[in-house]
Amino acid sequence: MVDDVAAWPTTDDRWHHYHEQTEHGPALTRTENFLPYHEGLRNLLTAGTLVDAVGQLFGEPARVFKEKINYKLPGGAGFAPHQDARAYAYGSHHITCLVAIDANHVDNGCLWFAPAQHRRGLLDTDDTGCLPREVAASLTWRPATMAPGGVAFFSSFAPHKSDANDSPQARRSLYVTYSPGSEGDLRRAYYSDRAKTMSEHEPGDGAPPRISTIGHFQGRDVSS
Ligand SMILES: O=C(O)CCC(=O)C(=O)O
């Protein structure tokens, strides 16, 4: 199903593909907002085991807030230390379900988490919305290696980061972020404001391209 989405053409008004420049040439980095357009993924992510598991973690039914695929193809860039909560203006808290499509290991840029730090709420940020260097350096980081098909759930307050993919294998991961059902449908508001929020944070010349409302992505623009 992830292959289906990756093969879709570029559009501005339905799903959104992002690309980056790598040492192997331009590569697909991320796709956002694909659930309305892929029945199989919609069924998998909105009903049954995954959404029920997130509901158990929330203690109430869960609702999809947003969804993305990060492809991290060979040469794909990493992500600076951050908390997703900084990027989510809607809702009190969120839980992301990460589904490993390929093996996630250290060499291909798996996530690293700072265990238990989600309990501290929002930490300081720099002007990109990421953790300041000294805050990130003060945390203990552990790699979250995963087998293909493995699933991990993490709070939007959990500090995490990842390295570039220095291996010849892709590290594709599906991230589905849920909010508590009692907070209503926040997905629509998030996606309708997302492009506007990002355009207010246009990076300067030579800065990494924005693929989120925070500047955590470390990649290069395809035109570079
Ligand atoms: O996929 C990765 O390596 C990091 C993803 C991430 O932290 C994000 O998209 O917020």
Short mmCIF file of C-alpha atoms and ligand atoms in Angstrom, two decimals:
data_model
loop_
_atom_site.label_atom_id
_atom_site.label_comp_id
_atom_site.label_asym_id
_atom_site.label_seq_id
_atom_site.Cartn_x
_atom_site.Cartn_y
_atom_site.Cartn_z
CA MET A 1 0.00 0.00 0.00
CA VAL A 2 2.91 2.34 0.68
CA ASP A 3 4.21 1.55 -2.81
CA ASP A 4 0.80 2.59 -4.20
CA VAL A 5 1.01 5.98 -2.49
CA ALA A 6 4.63 6.55 -3.49
CA ALA A 7 3.68 5.98 -7.14
CA TRP A 8 0.93 8.62 -7.10
CA PRO A 9 1.60 11.75 -9.14
CA THR A 10 2.33 15.09 -7.51
CA THR A 11 -0.77 17.16 -6.74
CA ASP A 12 -1.36 20.37 -4.82
CA ASP A 13 -4.95 19.77 -3.82
CA ARG A 14 -5.13 16.16 -2.61
CA TRP A 15 -2.23 14.25 -1.01
CA HIS A 16 1.07 16.11 -0.71
CA HIS A 17 4.43 14.62 -1.72
CA TYR A 18 7.70 16.22 -0.52
CA HIS A 19 11.07 15.59 -2.15
CA GLU A 20 14.68 16.14 -1.14
CA GLN A 21 18.05 16.16 -2.86
CA THR A 22 20.32 13.23 -1.99
CA GLU A 23 23.72 12.05 -3.17
CA HIS A 24 21.79 9.67 -5.46
CA GLY A 25 19.61 12.43 -6.90
CA PRO A 26 16.13 13.74 -6.03
CA ALA A 27 14.17 11.39 -3.78
CA LEU A 28 10.68 11.19 -2.33
CA THR A 29 10.84 12.21 1.34
CA ARG A 30 7.30 12.27 2.66
CA THR A 31 3.64 11.97 1.70
CA GLU A 32 0.94 13.65 3.83
CA ASN A 33 -2.86 13.44 3.75
CA PHE A 34 -3.36 10.18 1.84
CA LEU A 35 -6.16 8.57 3.87
CA PRO A 36 -9.04 10.05 1.84
CA TYR A 37 -7.51 8.59 -1.32
CA HIS A 38 -6.45 5.04 -0.32
CA GLU A 39 -9.21 2.72 0.86
CA GLY A 40 -6.90 -0.02 2.13
CA LEU A 41 -4.85 2.34 4.31
CA ARG A 42 -7.98 4.10 5.49
CA ASN A 43 -9.47 0.78 6.61
CA LEU A 44 -6.24 -0.29 8.30
CA LEU A 45 -5.71 2.96 10.18
CA THR A 46 -9.24 4.01 11.11
CA ALA A 47 -10.84 0.73 12.23
CA GLY A 48 -9.63 -2.40 13.99
CA THR A 49 -6.45 -3.31 15.83
CA LEU A 50 -4.38 -0.11 15.53
CA VAL A 51 -7.07 2.42 16.39
CA ASP A 52 -8.34 0.13 19.19
CA ALA A 53 -4.83 -0.08 20.66
CA VAL A 54 -4.48 3.70 20.62
CA GLY A 55 -7.93 3.95 22.23
CA GLN A 56 -6.66 1.77 25.09
CA LEU A 57 -3.70 4.11 25.54
CA PHE A 58 -5.94 7.20 25.58
CA GLY A 59 -8.59 5.48 27.72
CA GLU A 60 -11.22 6.54 25.17
CA PRO A 61 -11.84 6.01 21.44
CA ALA A 62 -9.13 7.48 19.22
CA ARG A 63 -9.54 9.47 16.02
CA VAL A 64 -7.00 10.00 13.23
CA PHE A 65 -5.44 13.47 13.50
CA LYS A 66 -2.92 13.24 10.65
CA GLU A 67 -0.99 10.67 8.65
CA LYS A 68 2.34 10.64 6.84
CA ILE A 69 4.80 8.27 5.25
CA ASN A 70 8.48 9.12 5.67
CA TYR A 71 10.39 7.23 2.97
CA LYS A 72 13.97 7.97 4.03
CA LEU A 73 15.36 6.41 0.87
CA PRO A 74 19.14 5.82 0.66
CA GLY A 75 20.84 9.16 1.29
CA GLY A 76 17.66 10.60 2.85
CA ALA A 77 18.24 13.15 5.61
CA GLY A 78 17.62 12.93 9.34
CA PHE A 79 15.47 14.95 11.72
CA ALA A 80 16.67 17.28 14.51
CA PRO A 81 15.61 16.52 18.12
CA HIS A 82 12.03 17.68 18.63
CA GLN A 83 8.64 17.01 20.18
CA ASP A 84 5.76 16.58 17.75
CA ALA A 85 3.47 18.44 20.19
CA ARG A 86 5.20 21.66 19.11
CA ALA A 87 3.89 21.10 15.57
CA TYR A 88 0.32 20.21 16.58
CA ALA A 89 -1.68 23.32 17.43
CA TYR A 90 -4.92 21.34 17.64
CA GLY A 91 -5.84 19.13 20.58
CA SER A 92 -4.41 18.55 24.04
CA HIS A 93 -2.21 15.56 23.25
CA HIS A 94 -1.65 12.97 20.56
CA ILE A 95 -0.36 9.44 20.18
CA THR A 96 1.48 8.40 17.04
CA CYS A 97 1.47 4.86 15.78
CA LEU A 98 4.68 4.16 13.86
CA VAL A 99 4.50 1.17 11.52
CA ALA A 100 7.90 0.07 10.22
CA ILE A 101 7.58 -0.78 6.54
CA ASP A 102 11.28 -1.68 6.23
CA ALA A 103 13.63 -2.69 9.01
CA ASN A 104 14.50 0.40 11.07
CA HIS A 105 18.08 0.20 12.28
CA VAL A 106 20.79 2.64 13.26
CA ASP A 107 22.49 2.64 9.86
CA ASN A 108 19.36 3.52 7.92
CA GLY A 109 18.16 6.24 10.29
CA CYS A 110 15.80 4.72 12.86
CA LEU A 111 14.18 6.98 15.44
CA TRP A 112 15.96 7.70 18.71
CA PHE A 113 13.90 8.50 21.80
CA ALA A 114 14.74 10.12 25.15
CA PRO A 115 12.94 7.64 27.43
CA ALA A 116 10.43 8.97 30.00
CA GLN A 117 10.98 12.62 28.96
CA HIS A 118 7.41 12.88 27.59
CA ARG A 119 6.35 13.27 31.24
CA ARG A 120 7.97 16.71 31.32
CA GLY A 121 5.46 18.30 28.91
CA LEU A 122 6.73 20.83 26.38
CA LEU A 123 10.45 21.52 26.62
CA ASP A 124 12.19 24.68 25.38
CA THR A 125 12.58 25.18 21.67
CA ASP A 126 14.83 27.11 19.37
CA ASP A 127 13.54 29.34 16.58
CA THR A 128 12.86 26.33 14.34
CA GLY A 129 10.56 24.69 16.92
CA CYS A 130 13.16 22.01 17.75
CA LEU A 131 14.99 21.34 21.02
CA PRO A 132 17.89 23.74 21.61
CA ARG A 133 21.28 22.03 21.23
CA GLU A 134 22.04 22.13 24.97
CA VAL A 135 18.65 20.62 25.87
CA ALA A 136 19.09 17.79 23.35
CA ALA A 137 22.64 17.17 24.60
CA SER A 138 21.40 16.86 28.20
CA LEU A 139 19.07 13.94 27.33
CA THR A 140 19.89 10.25 27.09
CA TRP A 141 18.94 8.87 23.68
CA ARG A 142 18.08 5.27 22.79
CA PRO A 143 17.60 3.90 19.26
CA ALA A 144 14.23 2.32 18.46
CA THR A 145 15.22 -0.47 16.10
CA MET A 146 12.27 -2.27 14.55
CA ALA A 147 11.57 -5.22 12.28
CA PRO A 148 9.43 -4.71 9.16
CA GLY A 149 5.79 -4.72 10.27
CA GLY A 150 6.75 -3.74 13.81
CA VAL A 151 4.58 -1.14 15.49
CA ALA A 152 5.47 1.45 18.14
CA PHE A 153 3.24 3.99 19.89
CA PHE A 154 4.60 7.26 21.23
CA SER A 155 3.30 10.43 22.85
CA SER A 156 3.50 13.74 21.00
CA PHE A 157 5.54 14.96 24.00
CA ALA A 158 8.21 12.27 23.52
CA PRO A 159 11.47 13.90 22.37
CA HIS A 160 12.82 12.07 19.32
CA LYS A 161 15.28 12.52 16.47
CA SER A 162 16.81 10.47 13.66
CA ASP A 163 19.97 10.33 11.57
CA ALA A 164 20.33 10.29 7.81
CA ASN A 165 20.05 7.01 5.94
CA ASP A 166 23.66 6.11 5.19
CA SER A 167 22.77 2.62 4.01
CA PRO A 168 21.78 1.31 0.57
CA GLN A 169 18.34 0.22 1.93
CA ALA A 170 15.20 2.35 2.24
CA ARG A 171 13.82 3.03 5.71
CA ARG A 172 10.15 3.66 5.01
CA SER A 173 7.89 4.27 8.01
CA LEU A 174 4.21 5.03 8.27
CA TYR A 175 3.23 7.47 11.04
CA VAL A 176 -0.42 7.76 12.01
CA THR A 177 -1.17 10.32 14.68
CA TYR A 178 -4.37 10.01 16.70
CA SER A 179 -6.16 12.43 19.03
CA PRO A 180 -8.72 11.62 21.74
CA GLY A 181 -12.15 11.12 20.13
CA SER A 182 -13.77 13.43 22.73
CA GLU A 183 -11.81 16.36 21.21
CA GLY A 184 -13.70 15.98 17.91
CA ASP A 185 -12.47 16.06 14.32
CA LEU A 186 -9.17 17.98 14.44
CA ARG A 187 -7.76 16.51 11.22
CA ARG A 188 -9.71 18.79 8.93
CA ALA A 189 -8.59 21.96 10.77
CA TYR A 190 -4.99 20.74 10.90
CA TYR A 191 -4.73 20.05 7.18
CA SER A 192 -6.60 23.18 6.14
CA ASP A 193 -4.23 25.39 8.18
CA ARG A 194 -1.04 23.44 7.52
CA ALA A 195 -0.03 24.97 4.20
CA LYS A 196 -0.69 28.48 5.51
CA THR A 197 1.33 27.90 8.69
CA MET A 198 4.22 26.48 6.69
CA SER A 199 4.22 29.37 4.25
CA GLU A 200 4.62 31.75 7.22
CA HIS A 201 7.84 29.92 8.09
CA GLU A 202 9.61 29.93 4.74
CA PRO A 203 13.23 28.99 5.46
CA GLY A 204 15.97 31.35 4.39
CA ASP A 205 18.39 30.75 1.53
CA GLY A 206 20.30 27.52 1.96
CA ALA A 207 18.19 26.37 4.93
CA PRO A 208 16.68 22.86 4.78
CA PRO A 209 13.29 22.69 3.03
CA ARG A 210 10.24 22.68 5.31
CA ILE A 211 8.19 19.49 5.30
CA SER A 212 6.40 20.33 8.56
CA THR A 213 5.25 23.31 10.58
CA ILE A 214 8.48 22.93 12.57
CA GLY A 215 11.92 22.97 10.99
CA HIS A 216 13.13 19.54 12.09
CA PHE A 217 13.97 18.14 8.64
CA GLN A 218 17.69 18.33 7.85
CA GLY A 219 17.53 17.58 4.11
CA ARG A 220 18.46 19.58 1.05
CA ASP A 221 16.12 21.24 -1.40
CA VAL A 222 15.75 19.33 -4.70
CA SER A 223 16.96 22.39 -6.56
CA SER A 224 20.28 22.38 -4.64
O1 LIG B 1 11.17 9.42 10.08
C1 LIG B 1 12.07 9.94 10.76
O2 LIG B 1 13.24 9.60 10.67
C2 LIG B 1 11.75 11.01 11.77
C3 LIG B 1 10.35 11.47 11.66
C4 LIG B 1 9.93 12.52 12.60
O3 LIG B 1 10.45 12.67 13.68
C5 LIG B 1 8.84 13.37 12.18
O4 LIG B 1 8.40 13.26 11.02
O5 LIG B 1 8.40 14.20 13.01
#
